[in-house]
Coordinates of C-alpha atoms in Angstrom, one line a residue:
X1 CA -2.1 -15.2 -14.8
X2 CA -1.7 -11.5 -15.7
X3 CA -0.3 -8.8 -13.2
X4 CA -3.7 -6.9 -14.0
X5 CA -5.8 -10.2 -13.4
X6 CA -3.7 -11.0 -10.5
X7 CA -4.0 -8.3 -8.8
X8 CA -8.4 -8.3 -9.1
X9 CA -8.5 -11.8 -8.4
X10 CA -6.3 -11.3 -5.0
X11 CA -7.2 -7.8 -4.1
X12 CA -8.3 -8.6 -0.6
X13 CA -4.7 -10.7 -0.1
X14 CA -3.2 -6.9 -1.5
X15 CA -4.6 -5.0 0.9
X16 CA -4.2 -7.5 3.5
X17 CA -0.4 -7.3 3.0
X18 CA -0.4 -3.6 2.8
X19 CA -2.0 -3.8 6.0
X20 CA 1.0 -6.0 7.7
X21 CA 3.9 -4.1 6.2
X22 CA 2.1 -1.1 7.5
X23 CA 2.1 -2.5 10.8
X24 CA 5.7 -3.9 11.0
X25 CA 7.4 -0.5 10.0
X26 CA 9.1 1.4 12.3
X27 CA 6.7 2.8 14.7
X28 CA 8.3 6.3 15.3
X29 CA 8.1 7.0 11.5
X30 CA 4.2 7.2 12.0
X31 CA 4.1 8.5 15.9
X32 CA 2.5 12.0 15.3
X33 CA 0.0 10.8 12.6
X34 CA -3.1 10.3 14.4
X35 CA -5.4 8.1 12.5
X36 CA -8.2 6.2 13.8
X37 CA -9.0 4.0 10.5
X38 CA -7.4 2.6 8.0
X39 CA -9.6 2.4 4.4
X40 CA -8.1 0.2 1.8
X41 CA -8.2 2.9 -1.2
X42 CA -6.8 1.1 -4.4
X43 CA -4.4 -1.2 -6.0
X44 CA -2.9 0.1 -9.5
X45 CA -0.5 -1.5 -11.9
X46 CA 2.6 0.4 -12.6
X47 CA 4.3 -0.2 -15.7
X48 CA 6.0 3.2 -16.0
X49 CA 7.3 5.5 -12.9
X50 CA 10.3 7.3 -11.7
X51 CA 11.3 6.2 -8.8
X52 CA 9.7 2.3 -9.4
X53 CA 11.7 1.0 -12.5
X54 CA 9.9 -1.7 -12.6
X55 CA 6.3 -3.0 -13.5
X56 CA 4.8 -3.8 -10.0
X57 CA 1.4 -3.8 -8.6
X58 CA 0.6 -0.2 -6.1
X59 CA -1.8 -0.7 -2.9
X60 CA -2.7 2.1 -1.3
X61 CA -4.7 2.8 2.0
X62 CA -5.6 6.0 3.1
X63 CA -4.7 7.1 7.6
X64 CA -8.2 9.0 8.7
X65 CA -8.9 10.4 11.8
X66 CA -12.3 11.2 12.8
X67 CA -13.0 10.7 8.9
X68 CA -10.5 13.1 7.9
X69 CA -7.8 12.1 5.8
X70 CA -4.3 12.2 8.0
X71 CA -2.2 10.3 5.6
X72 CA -1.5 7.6 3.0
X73 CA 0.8 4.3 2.9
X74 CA 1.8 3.1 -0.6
X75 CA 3.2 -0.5 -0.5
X76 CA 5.0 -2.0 -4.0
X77 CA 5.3 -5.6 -4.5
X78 CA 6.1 -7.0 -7.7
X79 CA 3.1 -10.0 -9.0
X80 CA 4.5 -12.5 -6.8
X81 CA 3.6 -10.4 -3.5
X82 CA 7.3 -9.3 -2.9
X83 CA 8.5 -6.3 -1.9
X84 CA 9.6 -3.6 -3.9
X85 CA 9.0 -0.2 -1.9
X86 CA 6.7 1.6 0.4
X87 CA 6.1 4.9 1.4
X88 CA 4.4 7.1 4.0
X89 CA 3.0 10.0 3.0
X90 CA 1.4 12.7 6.0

């Protein structure tokens, strides 16, 4: 199966892990974001980046508090659902 296929056939799986690694990083890294939801925002295949030199598959979710956008988490994982990268963005 394609990465692009892959990744729509699976996306609730996508976001689902996006969700864990979220939740498993280091705590005081997102201490003084206050967010109140999490919203799964959208997966993207990268085949060309800057810092990602490699194809992989992008999930984002967006941080809100009181439905105001606080911050974003970007988890990489390559078609096989391993990680690559993530980032935290406030």
């Amino acid at each position: 199966m394609h990465l692009l296929e892959r990744a729509f056939h699976n996306k609730k799986e996508f976001y689902n892990l996006a969700l864990e690694y979220f939740h498993n990083i280091n705590s005081e890294e997102y201490q003084d974001i206050e967010f109140d939801n999490i919203v799964s925002k959208s997966i993207s295949i990268l085949i060309d980046h800057n810092f990602i030199t490699t194809p992989c598959i992008e999930i984002k979710l967006e941080l809100s508090k009181d439905e105001k956008k606080t911050g974003n988490y970007f988890l990489y994982v390559n078609e096989n659902k391993e990680f690559i990268d993530e980032f935290l963005i406030v």
